[in-house]
mmCIF file of C-alpha atoms in Angstrom:
data_model
loop_
_atom_site.group_PDB
_atom_site.id
_atom_site.type_symbol
_atom_site.label_atom_id
_atom_site.label_comp_id
_atom_site.label_asym_id
_atom_site.label_seq_id
_atom_site.Cartn_x
_atom_site.Cartn_y
_atom_site.Cartn_z
ATOM 1 C CA GLY D 1 -49.296 17.253 -52.356
ATOM 2 C CA ASP D 2 -47.755 16.789 -55.467
ATOM 3 C CA GLN D 3 -49.584 18.426 -58.224
ATOM 4 C CA VAL D 4 -47.739 17.310 -61.228
ATOM 5 C CA GLU D 5 -47.041 13.444 -61.567
ATOM 6 C CA GLN D 6 -44.775 12.825 -64.374
ATOM 7 C CA SER D 7 -44.427 8.977 -65.566
ATOM 8 C CA PRO D 8 -42.482 6.957 -66.545
ATOM 9 C CA SER D 9 -39.685 7.985 -64.386
ATOM 10 C CA ALA D 10 -37.243 6.336 -66.729
ATOM 11 C CA LEU D 11 -37.719 5.095 -70.026
ATOM 12 C CA SER D 12 -34.919 3.103 -72.524
ATOM 13 C CA LEU D 13 -35.354 3.231 -76.187
ATOM 14 C CA HIS D 14 -33.741 1.697 -79.003
ATOM 15 C CA GLU D 15 -32.774 4.225 -81.752
ATOM 16 C CA GLY D 16 -35.712 4.561 -84.397
ATOM 17 C CA THR D 17 -38.313 3.749 -82.030
ATOM 18 C CA GLY D 18 -40.827 5.911 -80.241
ATOM 19 C CA SER D 19 -42.634 6.532 -76.993
ATOM 20 C CA ALA D 20 -44.746 9.245 -74.832
ATOM 21 C CA LEU D 21 -43.910 10.742 -71.656
ATOM 22 C CA ARG D 22 -46.842 11.938 -69.681
ATOM 23 C CA CYS D 23 -48.250 14.449 -66.836
ATOM 24 C CA ASN D 24 -51.132 14.619 -64.829
ATOM 25 C CA PHE D 25 -52.334 17.383 -62.808
ATOM 26 C CA THR D 26 -54.082 17.260 -59.874
ATOM 27 C CA THR D 27 -55.420 20.546 -60.533
ATOM 28 C CA THR D 28 -56.434 23.017 -63.661
ATOM 29 C CA MET D 29 -53.474 24.459 -65.141
ATOM 30 C CA ARG D 30 -53.113 27.561 -67.181
ATOM 31 C CA ALA D 31 -50.359 26.291 -69.398
ATOM 32 C CA VAL D 32 -47.483 23.514 -69.594
ATOM 33 C CA GLN D 33 -43.769 23.804 -70.588
ATOM 34 C CA TRP D 34 -41.430 20.853 -71.524
ATOM 35 C CA PHE D 35 -37.967 20.967 -71.128
ATOM 36 C CA ARG D 36 -34.701 18.623 -71.683
ATOM 37 C CA LYS D 37 -31.864 18.960 -69.367
ATOM 38 C CA ASN D 38 -28.903 18.409 -71.210
ATOM 39 C CA SER D 39 -25.437 16.871 -70.555
ATOM 40 C CA ARG D 40 -24.216 20.455 -69.306
ATOM 41 C CA GLY D 41 -27.181 20.501 -66.875
ATOM 42 C CA SER D 42 -28.862 23.498 -68.843
ATOM 43 C CA LEU D 43 -32.710 23.189 -69.409
ATOM 44 C CA ILE D 44 -33.716 23.470 -72.780
ATOM 45 C CA ASN D 45 -37.119 24.659 -74.015
ATOM 46 C CA LEU D 46 -39.036 22.247 -76.018
ATOM 47 C CA PHE D 47 -42.714 23.245 -75.777
ATOM 48 C CA TYR D 48 -45.046 26.024 -74.371
ATOM 49 C CA LEU D 49 -48.575 25.033 -74.545
ATOM 50 C CA ALA D 50 -51.621 26.815 -73.365
ATOM 51 C CA SER D 51 -53.935 24.483 -75.340
ATOM 52 C CA GLY D 52 -54.097 21.897 -78.220
ATOM 53 C CA THR D 53 -50.979 20.389 -79.735
ATOM 54 C CA LYS D 54 -47.499 21.562 -80.921
ATOM 55 C CA GLU D 55 -44.933 19.516 -83.000
ATOM 56 C CA ASN D 56 -41.439 20.535 -83.631
ATOM 57 C CA GLY D 57 -39.474 17.797 -85.713
ATOM 58 C CA ARG D 58 -39.764 14.480 -84.054
ATOM 59 C CA LEU D 59 -41.417 15.876 -80.641
ATOM 60 C CA LYS D 60 -45.075 16.365 -80.323
ATOM 61 C CA SER D 61 -46.866 17.643 -77.355
ATOM 62 C CA ALA D 62 -50.393 18.093 -76.301
ATOM 63 C CA PHE D 63 -51.751 19.411 -73.078
ATOM 64 C CA ASP D 64 -55.679 18.860 -72.214
ATOM 65 C CA SER D 65 -56.220 21.500 -69.329
ATOM 66 C CA LYS D 66 -59.608 20.476 -68.899
ATOM 67 C CA GLU D 67 -58.615 16.668 -68.682
ATOM 68 C CA ARG D 68 -55.543 17.889 -66.477
ATOM 69 C CA TYR D 69 -53.012 15.997 -68.550
ATOM 70 C CA SER D 70 -49.987 16.703 -71.268
ATOM 71 C CA THR D 71 -47.996 14.518 -73.209
ATOM 72 C CA LEU D 72 -44.599 14.531 -74.948
ATOM 73 C CA HIS D 73 -44.320 12.132 -77.925
ATOM 74 C CA ILE D 74 -40.910 11.265 -79.194
ATOM 75 C CA ARG D 75 -40.744 9.456 -82.606
ATOM 76 C CA ASP D 76 -37.609 8.102 -84.283
ATOM 77 C CA ALA D 77 -35.511 8.452 -81.413
ATOM 78 C CA GLN D 78 -31.932 9.245 -81.946
ATOM 79 C CA LEU D 79 -28.815 9.079 -79.524
ATOM 80 C CA GLU D 80 -28.958 12.902 -78.707
ATOM 81 C CA ASP D 81 -32.231 12.714 -77.617
ATOM 82 C CA SER D 82 -31.132 10.906 -74.177
ATOM 83 C CA GLY D 83 -31.176 12.904 -71.193
ATOM 84 C CA THR D 84 -33.837 14.126 -68.616
ATOM 85 C CA TYR D 85 -37.225 15.330 -69.538
ATOM 86 C CA PHE D 86 -39.599 17.601 -67.390
ATOM 87 C CA CYS D 87 -42.930 19.098 -67.704
ATOM 88 C CA ALA D 88 -43.589 21.723 -65.814
ATOM 89 C CA ALA D 89 -47.093 23.038 -65.137
ATOM 90 C CA GLU D 90 -48.089 27.052 -64.513
ATOM 91 C CA VAL D 91 -50.422 27.959 -62.028
ATOM 92 C CA GLY D 92 -50.721 31.510 -60.823
ATOM 93 C CA GLY D 93 -47.796 32.451 -62.515
ATOM 94 C CA LYS D 94 -45.164 29.863 -61.049
ATOM 95 C CA LEU D 95 -44.002 26.599 -62.701
ATOM 96 C CA ILE D 96 -44.512 23.282 -60.986
ATOM 97 C CA PHE D 97 -42.425 20.549 -61.971
ATOM 98 C CA GLY D 98 -42.568 17.111 -62.541
ATOM 99 C CA GLN D 99 -40.162 14.487 -61.278
ATOM 100 C CA GLY D 100 -38.650 14.103 -64.458
ATOM 101 C CA THR D 101 -37.870 11.200 -66.812
ATOM 102 C CA LYS D 102 -34.717 9.982 -67.673
ATOM 103 C CA LEU D 103 -34.423 8.911 -71.205
ATOM 104 C CA SER D 104 -32.032 6.552 -72.947
ATOM 105 C CA ILE D 105 -31.477 5.618 -76.346
ATOM 106 C CA LYS D 106 -29.823 2.841 -77.241
ATOM 107 C CA PRO D 107 -28.242 2.117 -80.653
ATOM 108 C CA GLY F 1 -33.000 35.039 -79.095
ATOM 109 C CA ALA F 2 -33.827 35.030 -75.661
ATOM 110 C CA LEU F 3 -30.948 34.017 -73.147
ATOM 111 C CA VAL F 4 -30.792 33.745 -69.282
ATOM 112 C CA TYR F 5 -27.244 33.447 -68.035
ATOM 113 C CA GLN F 6 -26.253 32.733 -64.310
ATOM 114 C CA TYR F 7 -23.391 33.079 -62.319
ATOM 115 C CA PRO F 8 -21.408 31.614 -60.682
ATOM 116 C CA ARG F 9 -22.155 28.182 -62.566
ATOM 117 C CA ARG F 10 -20.431 26.150 -59.679
ATOM 118 C CA THR F 11 -19.699 27.216 -55.876
ATOM 119 C CA ILE F 12 -18.402 26.070 -52.765
ATOM 120 C CA CYS F 13 -19.118 27.526 -49.630
ATOM 121 C CA LYS F 14 -18.001 26.404 -46.029
ATOM 122 C CA SER F 15 -21.115 25.518 -43.627
ATOM 123 C CA GLY F 16 -22.801 28.683 -42.198
ATOM 124 C CA THR F 17 -21.417 31.166 -44.543
ATOM 125 C CA SER F 18 -23.520 32.929 -47.383
ATOM 126 C CA MET F 19 -23.596 32.733 -50.992
ATOM 127 C CA ARG F 20 -24.702 35.322 -53.725
ATOM 128 C CA MET F 21 -25.730 34.088 -57.260
ATOM 129 C CA GLU F 22 -26.906 35.948 -60.207
ATOM 130 C CA CYS F 23 -29.113 35.699 -63.194
ATOM 131 C CA GLN F 24 -29.136 38.086 -66.220
ATOM 132 C CA ALA F 25 -31.850 38.325 -68.750
ATOM 133 C CA VAL F 26 -30.614 38.782 -72.538
ATOM 134 C CA GLY F 27 -32.800 39.790 -75.386
ATOM 135 C CA PHE F 28 -35.869 40.060 -73.551
ATOM 136 C CA GLN F 29 -37.412 41.947 -70.594
ATOM 137 C CA ALA F 30 -37.628 39.630 -67.377
ATOM 138 C CA THR F 31 -40.647 41.185 -66.056
ATOM 139 C CA SER F 32 -40.766 38.145 -63.829
ATOM 140 C CA VAL F 33 -37.879 36.161 -62.360
ATOM 141 C CA ALA F 34 -38.278 33.045 -60.503
ATOM 142 C CA TRP F 35 -35.942 31.171 -58.394
ATOM 143 C CA TYR F 36 -36.211 27.519 -58.313
ATOM 144 C CA ARG F 37 -33.703 24.823 -56.350
ATOM 145 C CA GLN F 38 -33.205 21.212 -57.276
ATOM 146 C CA SER F 39 -31.959 19.222 -54.171
ATOM 147 C CA PRO F 40 -29.987 15.908 -54.950
ATOM 148 C CA GLN F 41 -32.712 13.278 -56.162
ATOM 149 C CA LYS F 42 -35.721 15.722 -56.193
ATOM 150 C CA THR F 43 -37.299 17.808 -58.858
ATOM 151 C CA PHE F 44 -37.264 21.374 -59.225
ATOM 152 C CA GLU F 45 -38.736 23.381 -56.407
ATOM 153 C CA LEU F 46 -39.874 27.196 -56.454
ATOM 154 C CA ILE F 47 -38.271 29.035 -53.891
ATOM 155 C CA ALA F 48 -39.947 32.475 -54.993
ATOM 156 C CA LEU F 49 -41.221 34.484 -57.647
ATOM 157 C CA SER F 50 -40.275 38.245 -58.365
ATOM 158 C CA THR F 51 -42.459 40.415 -60.527
ATOM 159 C CA VAL F 52 -41.482 43.882 -61.333
ATOM 160 C CA ASN F 53 -43.603 46.671 -59.216
ATOM 161 C CA SER F 54 -44.623 43.679 -57.141
ATOM 162 C CA ALA F 55 -43.829 42.228 -53.866
ATOM 163 C CA ILE F 56 -41.484 38.997 -54.218
ATOM 164 C CA LYS F 57 -43.602 36.280 -53.153
ATOM 165 C CA TYR F 58 -41.719 32.936 -51.191
ATOM 166 C CA GLU F 59 -42.991 29.772 -51.086
ATOM 167 C CA GLN F 60 -43.756 27.502 -48.254
ATOM 168 C CA ASN F 61 -40.586 26.556 -46.453
ATOM 169 C CA PHE F 62 -38.636 29.418 -48.004
ATOM 170 C CA THR F 63 -38.216 32.947 -46.594
ATOM 171 C CA GLN F 64 -36.524 36.422 -47.465
ATOM 172 C CA GLU F 65 -34.638 36.037 -44.369
ATOM 173 C CA LYS F 66 -32.769 33.154 -45.594
ATOM 174 C CA PHE F 67 -33.141 33.639 -49.456
ATOM 175 C CA PRO F 68 -32.899 37.320 -49.922
ATOM 176 C CA ILE F 69 -33.689 38.190 -53.849
ATOM 177 C CA SER F 70 -32.962 41.452 -55.499
ATOM 178 C CA HIS F 71 -34.852 42.188 -58.951
ATOM 179 C CA PRO F 72 -33.701 45.649 -59.447
ATOM 180 C CA ASN F 73 -34.100 46.117 -63.147
ATOM 181 C CA LEU F 74 -35.835 44.254 -66.015
ATOM 182 C CA SER F 75 -32.561 42.072 -66.910
ATOM 183 C CA PHE F 76 -31.077 41.163 -63.762
ATOM 184 C CA SER F 77 -31.651 39.163 -60.383
ATOM 185 C CA SER F 78 -29.916 38.057 -57.812
ATOM 186 C CA MET F 79 -30.275 35.707 -54.839
ATOM 187 C CA THR F 80 -28.317 34.887 -51.624
ATOM 188 C CA VAL F 81 -28.360 32.029 -49.700
ATOM 189 C CA LEU F 82 -27.548 33.325 -46.265
ATOM 190 C CA ASN F 83 -26.059 30.826 -43.682
ATOM 191 C CA ALA F 84 -25.952 27.966 -45.941
ATOM 192 C CA TYR F 85 -25.935 24.340 -44.581
ATOM 193 C CA LEU F 86 -25.586 20.745 -46.053
ATOM 194 C CA GLU F 87 -29.573 20.736 -46.978
ATOM 195 C CA ASP F 88 -29.276 23.945 -48.958
ATOM 196 C CA ARG F 89 -27.085 22.029 -51.520
ATOM 197 C CA GLY F 90 -28.241 21.777 -54.995
ATOM 198 C CA LEU F 91 -28.804 23.499 -58.333
ATOM 199 C CA TYR F 92 -30.088 27.029 -58.178
ATOM 200 C CA LEU F 93 -32.276 27.690 -61.375
ATOM 201 C CA CYS F 94 -33.300 31.068 -62.111
ATOM 202 C CA GLY F 95 -36.424 31.077 -64.864
ATOM 203 C CA ALA F 96 -37.275 34.520 -66.518
ATOM 204 C CA ARG F 97 -40.469 35.589 -68.569
ATOM 205 C CA ASP F 98 -41.643 38.414 -70.276
ATOM 206 C CA TRP F 99 -45.211 38.889 -69.456
ATOM 207 C CA GLY F 100 -45.565 41.361 -72.530
ATOM 208 C CA GLY F 101 -44.411 38.749 -74.962
ATOM 209 C CA GLN F 102 -44.240 35.084 -75.109
ATOM 210 C CA ASP F 103 -45.058 33.408 -71.925
ATOM 211 C CA THR F 104 -42.500 31.132 -72.328
ATOM 212 C CA GLN F 105 -40.401 30.835 -69.280
ATOM 213 C CA TYR F 106 -36.531 30.923 -70.149
ATOM 214 C CA PHE F 107 -33.995 29.135 -67.754
ATOM 215 C CA GLY F 108 -30.361 29.747 -67.036
ATOM 216 C CA PRO F 109 -27.986 26.957 -66.770
ATOM 217 C CA GLY F 110 -28.224 27.377 -62.848
ATOM 218 C CA THR F 111 -25.909 27.820 -60.331
ATOM 219 C CA ARG F 112 -24.630 24.274 -58.342
ATOM 220 C CA LEU F 113 -23.953 24.963 -54.604
ATOM 221 C CA LEU F 114 -21.896 22.630 -53.018
ATOM 222 C CA VAL F 115 -21.570 23.139 -48.747
ATOM 223 C CA LEU F 116 -18.829 21.727 -46.797
#
């Protein structure tokens, strides 16, 4: 069955606001990566976490392997943040992707 | 920085024919290369993982006979979709990482395959 459950599947935010994406795992994962798929279809690396939290600008991610989840927080959302966000959990040397969250930012 | 290039970016092939796609890692050693497919309306699905000096491991539902992969050195990999049919259409991603460096997997922009 699915090992990575990502939510929500779609999210609409007004500029300047924030929210969180979440991935739950059905088993213990070694690490997690977060990506954003841009308008050209490329996967842009956002974070790689083996544990704890990382922050980069308006984005912050956390990973708790014991509790089997990871989150991606976006604050002060801007129009250019629009896109589809994926989490991917690492187990056994391979990545298992979540279903993606389509994020739309409204002026 | 670490970059991954993929070629071609988009291709169309006739049903029953084969199509080869390439993946080039720049700025790091691609000790392992993973090939993924994103079919329409689905997420990315691992096809196979290739690690230098190890056998290529294919996931369930994917076989070497259908998706032969070459990983001849630390910067290049190729995969062929043999006898492509409609269900093979989608975006094929190459993800490469250097086990000796950071664990981040870097992805190319993908090869979009359309089958007529």
